[in-house]
PDB file of C-alpha atoms in Angstrom:
ATOM      1  CA  MET X   8       0.014   0.006  -0.120  1.00  0.00           C
ATOM      2  CA  HIS X   9       3.180   2.522   1.019  1.00  0.00           C
ATOM      3  CA  ARG X  10       4.702   1.218  -2.277  1.00  0.00           C
ATOM      4  CA  ARG X  11       1.810   2.352  -4.240  1.00  0.00           C
ATOM      5  CA  LEU X  12       0.687   5.381  -3.155  1.00  0.00           C
ATOM      6  CA  ALA X  13       4.659   6.560  -3.133  1.00  0.00           C
ATOM      7  CA  LEU X  14       4.884   5.590  -7.009  1.00  0.00           C
ATOM      8  CA  THR X  15       1.579   7.003  -7.464  1.00  0.00           C
ATOM      9  CA  GLY X  16       3.084  11.044  -6.418  1.00  0.00           C
ATOM     10  CA  LEU X  17       6.571   9.782  -7.942  1.00  0.00           C
ATOM     11  CA  ALA X  18       4.323   9.241 -11.283  1.00  0.00           C
ATOM     12  CA  ALA X  19       2.676  12.638 -10.379  1.00  0.00           C
ATOM     13  CA  LEU X  20       5.226  14.697 -10.066  1.00  0.00           C
ATOM     14  CA  ILE X  21       6.831  13.647 -13.202  1.00  0.00           C
ATOM     15  CA  LEU X  22       3.941  14.084 -15.078  1.00  0.00           C
ATOM     16  CA  THR X  23       3.854  17.868 -13.441  1.00  0.00           C
ATOM     17  CA  ALA X  24       7.236  18.254 -14.245  1.00  0.00           C
ATOM     18  CA  CYS X  25       6.308  17.362 -17.904  1.00  0.00           C
ATOM     19  CA  GLY X  26       4.124  20.076 -18.420  1.00  0.00           C
ATOM     20  CA  ALA X  27       5.178  23.340 -20.620  1.00  0.00           C
ATOM     21  CA  PRO X  28       7.302  25.714 -18.288  1.00  0.00           C
ATOM     22  CA  ARG X  29       5.221  28.338 -17.487  1.00  0.00           C
ATOM     23  CA  GLY X  30       6.432  32.538 -17.194  1.00  0.00           C
ATOM     24  CA  ARG X  31       9.358  33.310 -18.681  1.00  0.00           C
ATOM     25  CA  ILE X  32      12.120  31.203 -19.735  1.00  0.00           C
ATOM     26  CA  GLY X  33      15.770  31.908 -18.889  1.00  0.00           C
ATOM     27  CA  PRO X  34      18.849  31.767 -21.320  1.00  0.00           C
ATOM     28  CA  ASP X  35      19.278  28.079 -19.976  1.00  0.00           C
ATOM     29  CA  GLY X  36      16.078  27.506 -21.033  1.00  0.00           C
ATOM     30  CA  LEU X  37      14.048  27.004 -17.649  1.00  0.00           C
ATOM     31  CA  PRO X  38      11.705  28.914 -16.110  1.00  0.00           C
ATOM     32  CA  LEU X  39      12.949  31.967 -14.783  1.00  0.00           C
ATOM     33  CA  PRO X  40      11.519  32.272 -10.698  1.00  0.00           C
ATOM     34  CA  THR X  41       8.875  34.364 -10.205  1.00  0.00           C
ATOM     35  CA  VAL X  42       8.035  35.977  -5.995  1.00  0.00           C
ATOM     36  CA  TYR X  43       5.578  33.769  -4.624  1.00  0.00           C
ATOM     37  CA  ARG X  44       3.339  36.393  -3.824  1.00  0.00           C
ATOM     38  CA  ILE X  45       0.440  35.277  -0.775  1.00  0.00           C
ATOM     39  CA  GLN X  46      -2.802  37.088  -0.837  1.00  0.00           C
ATOM     40  CA  PRO X  47      -4.992  37.994   2.281  1.00  0.00           C
ATOM     41  CA  GLY X  48      -7.509  35.420   0.981  1.00  0.00           C
ATOM     42  CA  ASP X  49      -5.194  33.514   0.633  1.00  0.00           C
ATOM     43  CA  THR X  50      -5.162  32.306   4.089  1.00  0.00           C
ATOM     44  CA  ASP X  51      -6.864  29.222   3.830  1.00  0.00           C
ATOM     45  CA  ASP X  52      -6.144  27.824   0.836  1.00  0.00           C
ATOM     46  CA  ILE X  53      -2.300  28.176   2.346  1.00  0.00           C
ATOM     47  CA  GLN X  54      -3.345  26.516   5.508  1.00  0.00           C
ATOM     48  CA  PHE X  55      -5.734  23.703   3.802  1.00  0.00           C
ATOM     49  CA  ARG X  56      -3.318  22.435   1.115  1.00  0.00           C
ATOM     50  CA  MET X  57      -0.491  22.641   4.030  1.00  0.00           C
ATOM     51  CA  LEU X  58      -2.613  20.189   6.167  1.00  0.00           C
ATOM     52  CA  ASP X  59      -3.852  18.150   3.514  1.00  0.00           C
ATOM     53  CA  SER X  60       0.123  17.073   2.576  1.00  0.00           C
ATOM     54  CA  VAL X  61       1.088  16.628   6.238  1.00  0.00           C
ATOM     55  CA  ASN X  62      -1.521  14.085   6.527  1.00  0.00           C
ATOM     56  CA  SER X  63      -0.560  12.551   3.708  1.00  0.00           C
ATOM     57  CA  LEU X  64       3.317  12.121   4.706  1.00  0.00           C
ATOM     58  CA  ARG X  65       1.787  11.126   8.324  1.00  0.00           C
ATOM     59  CA  GLN X  66      -0.500   8.258   6.756  1.00  0.00           C
ATOM     60  CA  VAL X  67       2.529   7.087   4.626  1.00  0.00           C
ATOM     61  CA  ALA X  68       4.749   6.971   7.997  1.00  0.00           C
ATOM     62  CA  GLY X  69       1.850   5.084   9.912  1.00  0.00           C
ATOM     63  CA  ALA X  70       1.343   8.055  12.038  1.00  0.00           C
ATOM     64  CA  PRO X  71      -2.191   9.823  13.139  1.00  0.00           C
ATOM     65  CA  PRO X  72      -3.781  12.837  11.194  1.00  0.00           C
ATOM     66  CA  VAL X  73      -3.726  16.089  12.604  1.00  0.00           C
ATOM     67  CA  GLU X  74      -6.078  19.014  12.231  1.00  0.00           C
ATOM     68  CA  LEU X  75      -4.952  23.001  12.345  1.00  0.00           C
ATOM     69  CA  ASP X  76      -5.526  24.626  15.626  1.00  0.00           C
ATOM     70  CA  ALA X  77      -6.854  28.165  15.786  1.00  0.00           C
ATOM     71  CA  SER X  78      -4.386  28.384  19.125  1.00  0.00           C
ATOM     72  CA  LEU X  79      -1.525  26.977  17.590  1.00  0.00           C
ATOM     73  CA  THR X  80      -1.709  28.837  14.072  1.00  0.00           C
ATOM     74  CA  ALA X  81      -2.029  32.039  16.818  1.00  0.00           C
ATOM     75  CA  ALA X  82       1.090  31.086  17.987  1.00  0.00           C
ATOM     76  CA  ALA X  83       3.136  30.267  14.617  1.00  0.00           C
ATOM     77  CA  MET X  84       1.903  33.437  12.893  1.00  0.00           C
ATOM     78  CA  THR X  85       2.675  35.927  16.164  1.00  0.00           C
ATOM     79  CA  HIS X  86       6.376  33.679  15.935  1.00  0.00           C
ATOM     80  CA  ALA X  87       6.441  34.596  12.412  1.00  0.00           C
ATOM     81  CA  ARG X  88       6.442  37.899  12.587  1.00  0.00           C
ATOM     82  CA  ASP X  89       8.391  38.000  15.372  1.00  0.00           C
ATOM     83  CA  MET X  90      11.205  36.474  13.234  1.00  0.00           C
ATOM     84  CA  GLN X  91      10.585  38.445  10.713  1.00  0.00           C
ATOM     85  CA  ALA X  92      10.744  41.470  13.081  1.00  0.00           C
ATOM     86  CA  GLN X  93      14.374  40.438  14.168  1.00  0.00           C
ATOM     87  CA  ASN X  94      15.690  40.050  10.984  1.00  0.00           C
ATOM     88  CA  ARG X  95      16.678  36.210  11.839  1.00  0.00           C
ATOM     89  CA  PRO X  96      14.916  32.846  11.832  1.00  0.00           C
ATOM     90  CA  TRP X  97      15.584  31.021  15.112  1.00  0.00           C
ATOM     91  CA  LEU X  98      13.087  29.847  17.472  1.00  0.00           C
ATOM     92  CA  PHE X  99      13.643  32.384  20.263  1.00  0.00           C
ATOM     93  CA  GLY X 100      11.083  34.909  20.228  1.00  0.00           C
ATOM     94  CA  SER X 101      11.965  38.607  20.467  1.00  0.00           C
ATOM     95  CA  ASP X 102      11.529  38.114  24.245  1.00  0.00           C
ATOM     96  CA  GLY X 103      13.261  34.744  25.019  1.00  0.00           C
ATOM     97  CA  SER X 104       9.849  32.473  24.744  1.00  0.00           C
ATOM     98  CA  SER X 105       9.922  29.044  23.414  1.00  0.00           C
ATOM     99  CA  PRO X 106       7.244  26.993  21.429  1.00  0.00           C
ATOM    100  CA  ILE X 107       5.952  26.131  24.588  1.00  0.00           C
ATOM    101  CA  GLU X 108       5.116  29.403  25.703  1.00  0.00           C
ATOM    102  CA  ARG X 109       3.917  30.717  22.714  1.00  0.00           C
ATOM    103  CA  GLY X 110       1.475  27.931  22.460  1.00  0.00           C
ATOM    104  CA  ARG X 111       0.581  28.613  25.948  1.00  0.00           C
ATOM    105  CA  ARG X 112       0.009  32.261  25.244  1.00  0.00           C
ATOM    106  CA  ALA X 113      -2.016  31.779  22.793  1.00  0.00           C
ATOM    107  CA  GLY X 114      -4.261  29.319  24.802  1.00  0.00           C
ATOM    108  CA  PHE X 115      -3.253  25.879  23.574  1.00  0.00           C
ATOM    109  CA  ARG X 116      -4.060  23.095  26.120  1.00  0.00           C
ATOM    110  CA  GLY X 117      -2.036  20.409  25.160  1.00  0.00           C
ATOM    111  CA  GLU X 118       1.636  20.086  24.882  1.00  0.00           C
ATOM    112  CA  VAL X 119       3.600  21.765  22.385  1.00  0.00           C
ATOM    113  CA  LEU X 120       5.870  18.517  20.391  1.00  0.00           C
ATOM    114  CA  GLY X 121       7.835  20.857  18.072  1.00  0.00           C
ATOM    115  CA  GLU X 122       8.122  23.841  15.617  1.00  0.00           C
ATOM    116  CA  ASN X 123       9.396  23.817  12.069  1.00  0.00           C
ATOM    117  CA  ILE X 124      10.985  27.589  11.094  1.00  0.00           C
ATOM    118  CA  SER X 125      12.025  29.480   7.522  1.00  0.00           C
ATOM    119  CA  GLU X 126      13.123  31.890   6.224  1.00  0.00           C
ATOM    120  CA  SER X 127      12.705  31.612   2.210  1.00  0.00           C
ATOM    121  CA  TYR X 128      11.353  33.041  -1.395  1.00  0.00           C
ATOM    122  CA  GLU X 129       9.613  29.133  -0.944  1.00  0.00           C
ATOM    123  CA  THR X 130       5.082  28.423  -1.105  1.00  0.00           C
ATOM    124  CA  GLU X 131       3.862  26.376   1.561  1.00  0.00           C
ATOM    125  CA  LEU X 132       4.707  22.860  -0.010  1.00  0.00           C
ATOM    126  CA  GLU X 133       8.720  23.840  -0.986  1.00  0.00           C
ATOM    127  CA  THR X 134       8.840  24.723   2.388  1.00  0.00           C
ATOM    128  CA  LEU X 135       7.427  21.066   3.827  1.00  0.00           C
ATOM    129  CA  ALA X 136       9.550  19.606   1.014  1.00  0.00           C
ATOM    130  CA  ALA X 137      12.598  21.308   3.104  1.00  0.00           C
ATOM    131  CA  TRP X 138      11.459  19.997   6.517  1.00  0.00           C
ATOM    132  CA  MET X 139      11.275  17.002   5.250  1.00  0.00           C
ATOM    133  CA  ARG X 140      15.118  16.583   4.240  1.00  0.00           C
ATOM    134  CA  GLN X 141      16.003  17.159   6.824  1.00  0.00           C
ATOM    135  CA  GLU X 142      15.718  14.213   9.619  1.00  0.00           C
ATOM    136  CA  ASP X 143      15.320  16.850  13.253  1.00  0.00           C
ATOM    137  CA  THR X 144      12.487  18.672  11.207  1.00  0.00           C
ATOM    138  CA  ARG X 145      10.545  15.703   9.573  1.00  0.00           C
ATOM    139  CA  ARG X 146      10.331  13.919  13.058  1.00  0.00           C
ATOM    140  CA  VAL X 147       8.414  17.423  13.897  1.00  0.00           C
ATOM    141  CA  VAL X 148       5.727  16.658  10.743  1.00  0.00           C
ATOM    142  CA  LEU X 149       6.038  13.191  11.677  1.00  0.00           C
ATOM    143  CA  ASP X 150       5.733  13.194  15.143  1.00  0.00           C
ATOM    144  CA  PRO X 151       2.885  10.141  16.439  1.00  0.00           C
ATOM    145  CA  ALA X 152       1.934  11.993  19.650  1.00  0.00           C
ATOM    146  CA  ALA X 153       1.190  15.038  17.226  1.00  0.00           C
ATOM    147  CA  ARG X 154      -2.423  15.763  17.057  1.00  0.00           C
ATOM    148  CA  TYR X 155      -2.737  19.384  16.392  1.00  0.00           C
ATOM    149  CA  MET X 156      -0.768  21.986  13.616  1.00  0.00           C
ATOM    150  CA  GLY X 157      -0.710  25.460  13.784  1.00  0.00           C
ATOM    151  CA  LEU X 158       0.573  26.933  10.153  1.00  0.00           C
ATOM    152  CA  GLY X 159       1.957  30.704  10.602  1.00  0.00           C
ATOM    153  CA  TRP X 160       3.938  33.234   7.690  1.00  0.00           C
ATOM    154  CA  SER X 161       4.929  36.519   7.483  1.00  0.00           C
ATOM    155  CA  GLN X 162       5.349  37.784   3.773  1.00  0.00           C
ATOM    156  CA  GLU X 163       7.850  41.061   3.757  1.00  0.00           C
ATOM    157  CA  ALA X 164       7.052  43.281   0.981  1.00  0.00           C
ATOM    158  CA  ALA X 165      10.003  42.406  -1.315  1.00  0.00           C
ATOM    159  CA  GLY X 166       8.400  38.592  -1.524  1.00  0.00           C
ATOM    160  CA  LYS X 167      10.626  36.738   1.354  1.00  0.00           C
ATOM    161  CA  LEU X 168       8.546  34.495   3.448  1.00  0.00           C
ATOM    162  CA  TRP X 169       8.992  33.854   7.419  1.00  0.00           C
ATOM    163  CA  TRP X 170       7.489  30.457   8.352  1.00  0.00           C
ATOM    164  CA  SER X 171       5.994  28.881  11.412  1.00  0.00           C
ATOM    165  CA  MET X 172       4.384  25.016  11.725  1.00  0.00           C
ATOM    166  CA  THR X 173       3.932  24.490  15.303  1.00  0.00           C
ATOM    167  CA  MET X 174       2.605  20.598  16.308  1.00  0.00           C
ATOM    168  CA  GLY X 175       1.096  19.632  19.395  1.00  0.00           C
ATOM    169  CA  SER X 176      -0.851  16.688  21.140  1.00  0.00           C
ATOM    170  CA  ALA X 177      -3.731  16.171  22.673  1.00  0.00           C
ATOM    171  CA  ALA X 178      -4.626  17.821  25.754  1.00  0.00           C
ATOM    172  CA  ALA X 179      -4.297  16.063  28.996  1.00  0.00           C
ATOM    173  CA  PRO X 180      -7.484  14.957  30.386  1.00  0.00           C
ATOM    174  CA  VAL X 181      -7.632  17.192  33.995  1.00  0.00           C
ATOM    175  CA  GLN X 182      -7.613  15.228  37.247  1.00  0.00           C
ATOM    176  CA  THR X 183      -9.542  15.547  39.768  1.00  0.00           C
ATOM    177  CA  ALA X 184     -10.022  14.074  42.897  1.00  0.00           C
ATOM    178  CA  ALA X 185     -12.900  10.995  43.537  1.00  0.00           C
ATOM    179  CA  PHE X 186     -15.810  12.127  45.422  1.00  0.00           C
ATOM    180  CA  THR X 187     -16.443  10.496  48.370  1.00  0.00           C
ATOM    181  CA  PRO X 188     -19.835  11.346  50.237  1.00  0.00           C
ATOM    182  CA  ALA X 189     -19.323  11.293  53.825  1.00  0.00           C
ATOM    183  CA  ILE X 190     -21.557   8.684  55.593  1.00  0.00           C
ATOM    184  CA  THR X 191     -23.094   9.798  58.626  1.00  0.00           C
ATOM    185  CA  ASN X 192     -25.134   7.968  62.144  1.00  0.00           C
TER     186      ASN X 192
END
């Protein structure tokens, strides 16, 4: 099953590559790069395209699917804007916050398992492909304990994108003391 899915994906990639190049062609015959511009109305498309791709990769790896979480998305968006303001991709906020602290501040009740970041001119799927090529960032995407995902980005006027993906687990059940009624005579 996994082999068939991988072969189908590879065939689709090859067929896509065989299509006529779009845009302007450089002297080497290859398409010239174009700036990937994200418009305000693209948010849902980008988030669900990334979610579908992440869940496809997780399925092949035998991990359960994740769903978008508003609080993790808020934490990821905030961090992407903060990285842009700092002009450096790193896991700590300008206030020294960690992914765990940012998740809590945004109201996430589960455990933040990891965060992937990127500074690039690449689309969300190209960024995901880059994360999958690195062992540590691939581990975050495929963490079997993950049940929720947040995705955020911030784009500069020149087109540079700052991406942040945060993965989290389900909230731990609240432990309550067992009620034992008092017995009176």
